[in-house]
Amino acid sequence: MRAVLPAYTPTCLPHPLVYVLSVVAAAGWLGRAWAGFPMVTPTVGDVWPRPQTAQYEDTYMTVTADNFAFVVVGHSCDIVEEAVTRYTDIIFQSAASQMDRQTKSYSLGSRAYLDQLSVNLSAPCEDYPYQGMDESYELKVDSPDYPGSATLSSQSVWGILRGLETFSQLLLPDASGFRAIRATHITDFPRFSYRGLMLDTSRHFLPPAKIHETLDLMAMNKFNVFHWHVVDDQSFPFVSVAFPDISRLGAYTERHVYTLADVAGVVEYARLRGIRVLPEFDTPGHTRSWGPGQPSLLTQCYQDSVPDGTFGPIDPSNEKNFDFLTEFFAEVTSRFPDRYVHLGADEVDYGCWQSNPAVSDFMDELGISGQYDMLEEYYITRLFGIIAGLPTTNSYLVWQDVFDKGMSLAEDTVVQVWQDGDSPADFMDKVDQVTMQGYFAILSSCWYLNLDTFGSDWFDYYTCDPHDFPGWDDQKALVLGGEACVWTEYEDRTNLIPRTWPRAALVAEKLWSSVEDTASVEGVPERLDEHRCRLLARGYDVEPLLPSYCTADIV
């Protein structure tokens, strides 16, 4: 889980020079790579992530800002209405931006004007996104059964959102100065139901505006879970109504906090984009920032039988701490509507527990003297019981540490596999073990975006697959998907977006598109380059991962 590991180059990655040369050679680039010429020619009008099925024709229709509109012909709600407004801006503002920056245009020979996209939601809207929601959609543009017209249809509002993003990516700058779209028939749905991005806001505080920007980019890549690692040892920026002293004394400053309005704003911003907000409050370790504002919560460390002024994990021998946890998590789950909460439960250092005489006496009473893993299990079991008893949220995710220690888990527990081991086979073996015991799993080991080593690290992100283990079909059905992680020791508002994107886009496609379409890296550089240029033209400072050039680079 942690970004600070014994070695910053993960052992699952080959030596940078080795994999750069292997990728270059495999793509036929060796010999040209060092000549200073662009090695990648971006595709034109390729959707990212790649749809499940797509049929294209070589005929085009023209789209103009003055004569085009989204027309809602089915059910509607605030999510649909806001999305229509948002995508109108995305399509035509980015189009104008591209023209201003002299983006390459194409003589596409449009045969007619497209004046509307009919948006047909066939069932009432749902209020909040959730695990397992329907995100399928069908998009037709000038198809044989809809000549000269376009329609987007879905049984779910979440499918409508995904389809609108696809439609926006199909539009190309025409030599006439307008937009053109080719005849298309797409039927699409995600391969995995859980497609997440984790963001740590403890090590460096990230302003709400940067979180919103991240959510925009997530929607443009069809992610559906924002895993918010809100607090950690370094700081506690979450403002609690019930326990205001924790953030007052645990945040970096009174300005580096997320107020009630900030949290509600993130949840709402994500909801309108079909993205779940999954909060994480990691205990009993990683809680040093909790201590100043909540006396007696943390374990007092001793040296030579004397308190040494330092503190360790939450003290499970103090019954009042479980009263605190009950009230605190009741507040947390009332602020985040998702039925899941991430409880962390990783990397618990037993040193302070071992040194504290009150903890030792408590363990004697429990009959587990000297068995600190059993003390941790006692704490975790109590915490699980608290979560299960809450009125709104009663399911949880944990880092793999809890599973590794053999602790008892509820049947619907989601285990997040994060440790890399000595090779990719090690973490895939862990996914195998988790699912073999009947638990849900998500994979993160190969997608720690803060550990990027070189532009061509995209290759390793794209060649990692959550199903790459020899399990039964029933096991693989328990793999919900995966999650890219961004730990922020070296990221803040100045470099968050460039360091994360478009690297995260590679994870998005692996989790959305079919296994057949993502089994090879052939064609990926060209499509990734187009997508990176697309995001850049939309106003996001996303890094180049390939030796190429976007005309939108022009300022």
Short mmCIF file of N, CA and C in Angstrom, two decimals, residues 61-177:
data_model
loop_
_atom_site.label_atom_id
_atom_site.label_comp_id
_atom_site.label_asym_id
_atom_site.label_seq_id
_atom_site.Cartn_x
_atom_site.Cartn_y
_atom_site.Cartn_z
N MET A 61 -20.38 12.91 -41.40
CA MET A 61 -21.37 13.97 -41.30
C MET A 61 -20.73 15.15 -40.57
N THR A 62 -21.16 16.34 -40.92
CA THR A 62 -20.62 17.56 -40.31
C THR A 62 -21.45 17.96 -39.10
N VAL A 63 -20.74 18.43 -38.06
CA VAL A 63 -21.37 18.88 -36.82
C VAL A 63 -20.92 20.31 -36.57
N THR A 64 -21.86 21.22 -36.38
CA THR A 64 -21.53 22.62 -36.09
C THR A 64 -22.18 23.04 -34.79
N ALA A 65 -21.54 23.98 -34.11
CA ALA A 65 -22.06 24.45 -32.83
C ALA A 65 -23.41 25.13 -32.98
N ASP A 66 -23.64 25.78 -34.10
CA ASP A 66 -24.88 26.53 -34.30
C ASP A 66 -26.08 25.63 -34.57
N ASN A 67 -25.84 24.46 -35.14
CA ASN A 67 -26.96 23.65 -35.61
C ASN A 67 -27.07 22.28 -34.94
N PHE A 68 -26.22 22.01 -33.96
CA PHE A 68 -26.26 20.70 -33.31
C PHE A 68 -26.79 20.83 -31.89
N ALA A 69 -27.51 19.80 -31.43
CA ALA A 69 -28.02 19.76 -30.06
C ALA A 69 -28.18 18.32 -29.60
N PHE A 70 -28.02 18.11 -28.31
CA PHE A 70 -28.40 16.85 -27.69
C PHE A 70 -29.90 16.94 -27.38
N VAL A 71 -30.64 15.93 -27.77
CA VAL A 71 -32.09 15.93 -27.54
C VAL A 71 -32.43 14.72 -26.69
N VAL A 72 -32.90 14.96 -25.48
CA VAL A 72 -33.26 13.88 -24.56
C VAL A 72 -34.66 13.40 -24.90
N VAL A 73 -34.78 12.15 -25.32
CA VAL A 73 -36.08 11.62 -25.74
C VAL A 73 -36.62 10.58 -24.77
N GLY A 74 -35.82 10.18 -23.79
CA GLY A 74 -36.28 9.21 -22.81
C GLY A 74 -36.39 9.85 -21.44
N HIS A 75 -36.14 9.06 -20.42
CA HIS A 75 -36.13 9.59 -19.05
C HIS A 75 -35.00 10.61 -18.90
N SER A 76 -35.19 11.52 -17.95
CA SER A 76 -34.16 12.51 -17.69
C SER A 76 -34.08 12.80 -16.20
N CYS A 77 -33.01 13.48 -15.82
CA CYS A 77 -32.79 13.88 -14.42
C CYS A 77 -31.63 14.85 -14.41
N ASP A 78 -31.21 15.27 -13.24
CA ASP A 78 -30.13 16.25 -13.16
C ASP A 78 -28.83 15.71 -13.72
N ILE A 79 -28.58 14.40 -13.59
CA ILE A 79 -27.34 13.82 -14.11
C ILE A 79 -27.30 13.94 -15.63
N VAL A 80 -28.42 13.61 -16.29
CA VAL A 80 -28.49 13.70 -17.75
C VAL A 80 -28.39 15.16 -18.20
N GLU A 81 -29.15 16.03 -17.56
CA GLU A 81 -29.17 17.44 -17.97
C GLU A 81 -27.80 18.08 -17.82
N GLU A 82 -27.13 17.79 -16.71
CA GLU A 82 -25.80 18.36 -16.49
C GLU A 82 -24.81 17.78 -17.50
N ALA A 83 -24.94 16.48 -17.81
CA ALA A 83 -24.02 15.85 -18.76
C ALA A 83 -24.18 16.44 -20.16
N VAL A 84 -25.41 16.71 -20.58
CA VAL A 84 -25.65 17.30 -21.88
C VAL A 84 -24.97 18.67 -21.98
N THR A 85 -25.11 19.47 -20.94
CA THR A 85 -24.46 20.78 -20.92
C THR A 85 -22.94 20.62 -20.93
N ARG A 86 -22.44 19.69 -20.12
CA ARG A 86 -21.00 19.50 -20.01
C ARG A 86 -20.40 19.05 -21.35
N TYR A 87 -21.05 18.09 -21.99
CA TYR A 87 -20.49 17.59 -23.24
C TYR A 87 -20.66 18.55 -24.40
N THR A 88 -21.65 19.41 -24.34
CA THR A 88 -21.73 20.49 -25.33
C THR A 88 -20.50 21.38 -25.22
N ASP A 89 -20.14 21.71 -23.99
CA ASP A 89 -18.94 22.53 -23.77
C ASP A 89 -17.68 21.78 -24.19
N ILE A 90 -17.57 20.52 -23.83
CA ILE A 90 -16.37 19.75 -24.16
C ILE A 90 -16.18 19.69 -25.68
N ILE A 91 -17.26 19.40 -26.39
CA ILE A 91 -17.16 19.22 -27.84
C ILE A 91 -16.80 20.51 -28.55
N PHE A 92 -17.50 21.57 -28.20
CA PHE A 92 -17.32 22.78 -29.00
C PHE A 92 -16.26 23.72 -28.44
N GLN A 93 -16.06 23.72 -27.12
CA GLN A 93 -14.96 24.53 -26.60
C GLN A 93 -13.62 23.93 -26.97
N SER A 94 -13.51 22.60 -26.87
CA SER A 94 -12.24 21.98 -27.24
C SER A 94 -12.03 22.06 -28.74
N ALA A 95 -13.14 22.06 -29.50
CA ALA A 95 -13.00 22.23 -30.95
C ALA A 95 -12.42 23.60 -31.27
N ALA A 96 -12.97 24.64 -30.62
CA ALA A 96 -12.44 25.98 -30.84
C ALA A 96 -10.99 26.07 -30.39
N SER A 97 -10.70 25.43 -29.24
CA SER A 97 -9.34 25.44 -28.74
C SER A 97 -8.39 24.80 -29.73
N GLN A 98 -8.81 23.69 -30.31
CA GLN A 98 -7.96 23.01 -31.28
C GLN A 98 -7.71 23.88 -32.50
N MET A 99 -8.75 24.57 -32.98
CA MET A 99 -8.57 25.42 -34.14
C MET A 99 -7.63 26.58 -33.81
N ASP A 100 -7.79 27.15 -32.60
CA ASP A 100 -6.93 28.25 -32.19
C ASP A 100 -5.47 27.80 -32.16
N ARG A 101 -5.25 26.52 -31.81
CA ARG A 101 -3.88 26.01 -31.70
C ARG A 101 -3.40 25.36 -33.00
N GLN A 102 -4.15 25.57 -34.06
CA GLN A 102 -3.77 25.07 -35.37
C GLN A 102 -3.68 23.56 -35.39
N THR A 103 -4.62 22.91 -34.70
CA THR A 103 -4.66 21.46 -34.73
C THR A 103 -4.86 20.99 -36.16
N LYS A 104 -4.22 19.90 -36.50
CA LYS A 104 -4.37 19.36 -37.84
C LYS A 104 -5.83 19.04 -38.12
N SER A 105 -6.33 19.44 -39.26
CA SER A 105 -7.69 19.13 -39.66
C SER A 105 -7.65 18.19 -40.86
N TYR A 106 -8.80 17.60 -41.17
CA TYR A 106 -8.85 16.56 -42.17
C TYR A 106 -9.92 16.88 -43.21
N SER A 107 -9.61 16.61 -44.46
CA SER A 107 -10.60 16.75 -45.53
C SER A 107 -11.40 15.46 -45.59
N LEU A 108 -12.50 15.45 -44.90
CA LEU A 108 -13.22 14.20 -44.66
C LEU A 108 -14.40 13.98 -45.60
N GLY A 109 -14.75 14.98 -46.38
CA GLY A 109 -15.80 14.78 -47.35
C GLY A 109 -17.15 14.47 -46.74
N SER A 110 -17.57 15.27 -45.76
CA SER A 110 -18.86 15.03 -45.12
C SER A 110 -19.99 15.13 -46.14
N ARG A 111 -20.96 14.23 -45.99
CA ARG A 111 -22.04 14.18 -46.98
C ARG A 111 -23.30 14.88 -46.53
N ALA A 112 -23.39 15.24 -45.24
CA ALA A 112 -24.60 15.89 -44.72
C ALA A 112 -24.29 16.48 -43.36
N TYR A 113 -25.24 17.22 -42.81
CA TYR A 113 -25.10 17.79 -41.47
C TYR A 113 -25.83 16.90 -40.46
N LEU A 114 -25.20 16.71 -39.30
CA LEU A 114 -25.85 16.02 -38.19
C LEU A 114 -26.34 17.09 -37.22
N ASP A 115 -27.66 17.18 -37.04
CA ASP A 115 -28.20 18.27 -36.24
C ASP A 115 -28.51 17.88 -34.81
N GLN A 116 -28.52 16.57 -34.49
CA GLN A 116 -28.80 16.20 -33.10
C GLN A 116 -28.34 14.79 -32.80
N LEU A 117 -28.10 14.54 -31.51
CA LEU A 117 -27.93 13.19 -30.98
C LEU A 117 -29.10 12.93 -30.05
N SER A 118 -29.93 11.96 -30.38
CA SER A 118 -31.05 11.59 -29.52
C SER A 118 -30.53 10.77 -28.36
N VAL A 119 -30.77 11.23 -27.15
CA VAL A 119 -30.31 10.56 -25.93
C VAL A 119 -31.50 9.86 -25.31
N ASN A 120 -31.49 8.54 -25.38
CA ASN A 120 -32.65 7.75 -24.98
C ASN A 120 -32.32 6.88 -23.77
N LEU A 121 -32.68 7.37 -22.61
CA LEU A 121 -32.56 6.60 -21.37
C LEU A 121 -33.89 5.89 -21.14
N SER A 122 -33.88 4.56 -21.16
CA SER A 122 -35.14 3.81 -21.16
C SER A 122 -35.64 3.45 -19.77
N ALA A 123 -34.91 3.82 -18.72
CA ALA A 123 -35.35 3.55 -17.35
C ALA A 123 -35.08 4.79 -16.50
N PRO A 124 -35.80 4.96 -15.40
CA PRO A 124 -35.56 6.13 -14.55
C PRO A 124 -34.13 6.19 -14.04
N CYS A 125 -33.66 7.40 -13.80
CA CYS A 125 -32.30 7.60 -13.29
C CYS A 125 -32.15 6.99 -11.90
N GLU A 126 -30.95 6.54 -11.61
CA GLU A 126 -30.57 6.18 -10.24
C GLU A 126 -29.81 7.36 -9.65
N ASP A 127 -29.86 7.47 -8.32
CA ASP A 127 -29.30 8.66 -7.68
C ASP A 127 -27.79 8.63 -7.57
N TYR A 128 -27.23 7.49 -7.16
CA TYR A 128 -25.79 7.39 -6.93
C TYR A 128 -25.23 6.16 -7.62
N PRO A 129 -24.01 6.26 -8.15
CA PRO A 129 -23.37 5.08 -8.72
C PRO A 129 -23.05 4.06 -7.62
N TYR A 130 -22.90 2.81 -8.01
CA TYR A 130 -22.70 1.75 -7.02
C TYR A 130 -21.97 0.58 -7.66
N GLN A 131 -21.44 -0.30 -6.83
CA GLN A 131 -20.75 -1.48 -7.32
C GLN A 131 -21.70 -2.34 -8.15
N GLY A 132 -21.27 -2.68 -9.35
CA GLY A 132 -22.06 -3.54 -10.21
C GLY A 132 -23.11 -2.82 -11.03
N MET A 133 -23.08 -1.51 -11.08
CA MET A 133 -24.08 -0.76 -11.85
C MET A 133 -23.94 -1.07 -13.35
N ASP A 134 -25.03 -0.87 -14.07
CA ASP A 134 -25.06 -1.10 -15.51
C ASP A 134 -24.47 0.11 -16.21
N GLU A 135 -23.39 -0.08 -16.98
CA GLU A 135 -22.76 1.01 -17.72
C GLU A 135 -22.77 0.76 -19.23
N SER A 136 -23.61 -0.15 -19.66
CA SER A 136 -23.66 -0.48 -21.09
C SER A 136 -24.44 0.57 -21.86
N TYR A 137 -24.14 0.68 -23.15
CA TYR A 137 -24.83 1.64 -24.02
C TYR A 137 -24.68 1.20 -25.47
N GLU A 138 -25.51 1.77 -26.32
CA GLU A 138 -25.40 1.56 -27.76
C GLU A 138 -25.44 2.93 -28.43
N LEU A 139 -24.51 3.14 -29.36
CA LEU A 139 -24.40 4.41 -30.07
C LEU A 139 -24.45 4.15 -31.57
N LYS A 140 -25.36 4.84 -32.25
CA LYS A 140 -25.47 4.72 -33.70
C LYS A 140 -25.39 6.11 -34.32
N VAL A 141 -24.54 6.24 -35.33
CA VAL A 141 -24.41 7.48 -36.08
C VAL A 141 -24.49 7.13 -37.56
N ASP A 142 -25.53 7.63 -38.23
CA ASP A 142 -25.69 7.39 -39.66
C ASP A 142 -25.59 5.90 -40.00
N SER A 143 -26.20 5.08 -39.17
CA SER A 143 -26.18 3.64 -39.40
C SER A 143 -27.28 3.27 -40.41
N PRO A 144 -27.23 2.06 -40.97
CA PRO A 144 -28.25 1.68 -41.96
C PRO A 144 -29.68 1.83 -41.47
N ASP A 145 -29.94 1.56 -40.19
CA ASP A 145 -31.30 1.69 -39.66
C ASP A 145 -31.58 3.09 -39.12
N TYR A 146 -30.53 3.97 -39.05
CA TYR A 146 -30.72 5.36 -38.62
C TYR A 146 -29.97 6.28 -39.59
N PRO A 147 -30.26 6.22 -40.88
CA PRO A 147 -29.50 7.03 -41.84
C PRO A 147 -29.69 8.52 -41.59
N GLY A 148 -28.57 9.23 -41.61
CA GLY A 148 -28.61 10.67 -41.45
C GLY A 148 -28.91 11.15 -40.05
N SER A 149 -28.92 10.26 -39.08
CA SER A 149 -29.25 10.65 -37.70
C SER A 149 -28.33 9.92 -36.73
N ALA A 150 -28.47 10.23 -35.44
CA ALA A 150 -27.63 9.61 -34.41
C ALA A 150 -28.46 9.40 -33.15
N THR A 151 -28.22 8.26 -32.51
CA THR A 151 -28.95 7.96 -31.27
C THR A 151 -28.04 7.26 -30.28
N LEU A 152 -28.18 7.63 -29.03
CA LEU A 152 -27.48 6.99 -27.92
C LEU A 152 -28.54 6.40 -27.00
N SER A 153 -28.46 5.12 -26.72
CA SER A 153 -29.48 4.49 -25.89
C SER A 153 -28.85 3.64 -24.80
N SER A 154 -29.52 3.61 -23.64
CA SER A 154 -29.07 2.80 -22.52
C SER A 154 -30.23 2.61 -21.56
N GLN A 155 -30.17 1.53 -20.82
CA GLN A 155 -31.16 1.30 -19.75
C GLN A 155 -30.74 1.97 -18.45
N SER A 156 -29.56 2.55 -18.43
CA SER A 156 -29.02 3.13 -17.21
C SER A 156 -28.44 4.51 -17.48
N VAL A 157 -28.62 5.40 -16.53
CA VAL A 157 -28.04 6.73 -16.66
C VAL A 157 -26.52 6.67 -16.73
N TRP A 158 -25.95 5.64 -16.11
CA TRP A 158 -24.49 5.50 -16.13
C TRP A 158 -24.02 5.12 -17.53
N GLY A 159 -24.80 4.31 -18.22
CA GLY A 159 -24.48 4.00 -19.61
C GLY A 159 -24.58 5.23 -20.50
N ILE A 160 -25.54 6.09 -20.23
CA ILE A 160 -25.66 7.33 -20.99
C ILE A 160 -24.40 8.17 -20.83
N LEU A 161 -23.87 8.27 -19.61
CA LEU A 161 -22.65 9.05 -19.39
C LEU A 161 -21.48 8.47 -20.17
N ARG A 162 -21.33 7.15 -20.15
CA ARG A 162 -20.21 6.53 -20.88
C ARG A 162 -20.38 6.74 -22.38
N GLY A 163 -21.60 6.65 -22.87
CA GLY A 163 -21.85 6.84 -24.29
C GLY A 163 -21.60 8.26 -24.75
N LEU A 164 -21.93 9.24 -23.92
CA LEU A 164 -21.66 10.63 -24.27
C LEU A 164 -20.16 10.89 -24.41
N GLU A 165 -19.37 10.27 -23.52
CA GLU A 165 -17.92 10.41 -23.64
C GLU A 165 -17.43 9.81 -24.95
N THR A 166 -17.94 8.64 -25.31
CA THR A 166 -17.55 8.02 -26.57
C THR A 166 -17.92 8.91 -27.75
N PHE A 167 -19.13 9.44 -27.76
CA PHE A 167 -19.56 10.33 -28.84
C PHE A 167 -18.62 11.53 -28.96
N SER A 168 -18.24 12.11 -27.83
CA SER A 168 -17.36 13.29 -27.87
C SER A 168 -16.01 12.97 -28.48
N GLN A 169 -15.53 11.74 -28.30
CA GLN A 169 -14.23 11.37 -28.83
C GLN A 169 -14.26 11.07 -30.33
N LEU A 170 -15.44 10.76 -30.85
CA LEU A 170 -15.56 10.43 -32.27
C LEU A 170 -15.51 11.66 -33.17
N LEU A 171 -15.74 12.84 -32.60
CA LEU A 171 -15.78 14.07 -33.40
C LEU A 171 -14.37 14.54 -33.74
N LEU A 172 -14.16 14.85 -35.01
CA LEU A 172 -12.85 15.25 -35.51
C LEU A 172 -12.90 16.64 -36.11
N PRO A 173 -11.80 17.39 -36.02
CA PRO A 173 -11.77 18.70 -36.69
C PRO A 173 -11.76 18.53 -38.20
N ASP A 174 -12.71 19.18 -38.86
CA ASP A 174 -12.83 19.11 -40.31
C ASP A 174 -12.09 20.29 -40.93
N ALA A 175 -11.63 20.13 -42.15
CA ALA A 175 -10.92 21.21 -42.84
C ALA A 175 -11.79 22.44 -43.01
N SER A 176 -13.11 22.27 -42.92
CA SER A 176 -14.02 23.40 -43.06
C SER A 176 -14.04 24.29 -41.82
N GLY A 177 -13.40 23.81 -40.74
CA GLY A 177 -13.43 24.56 -39.48
C GLY A 177 -14.49 24.07 -38.53
#
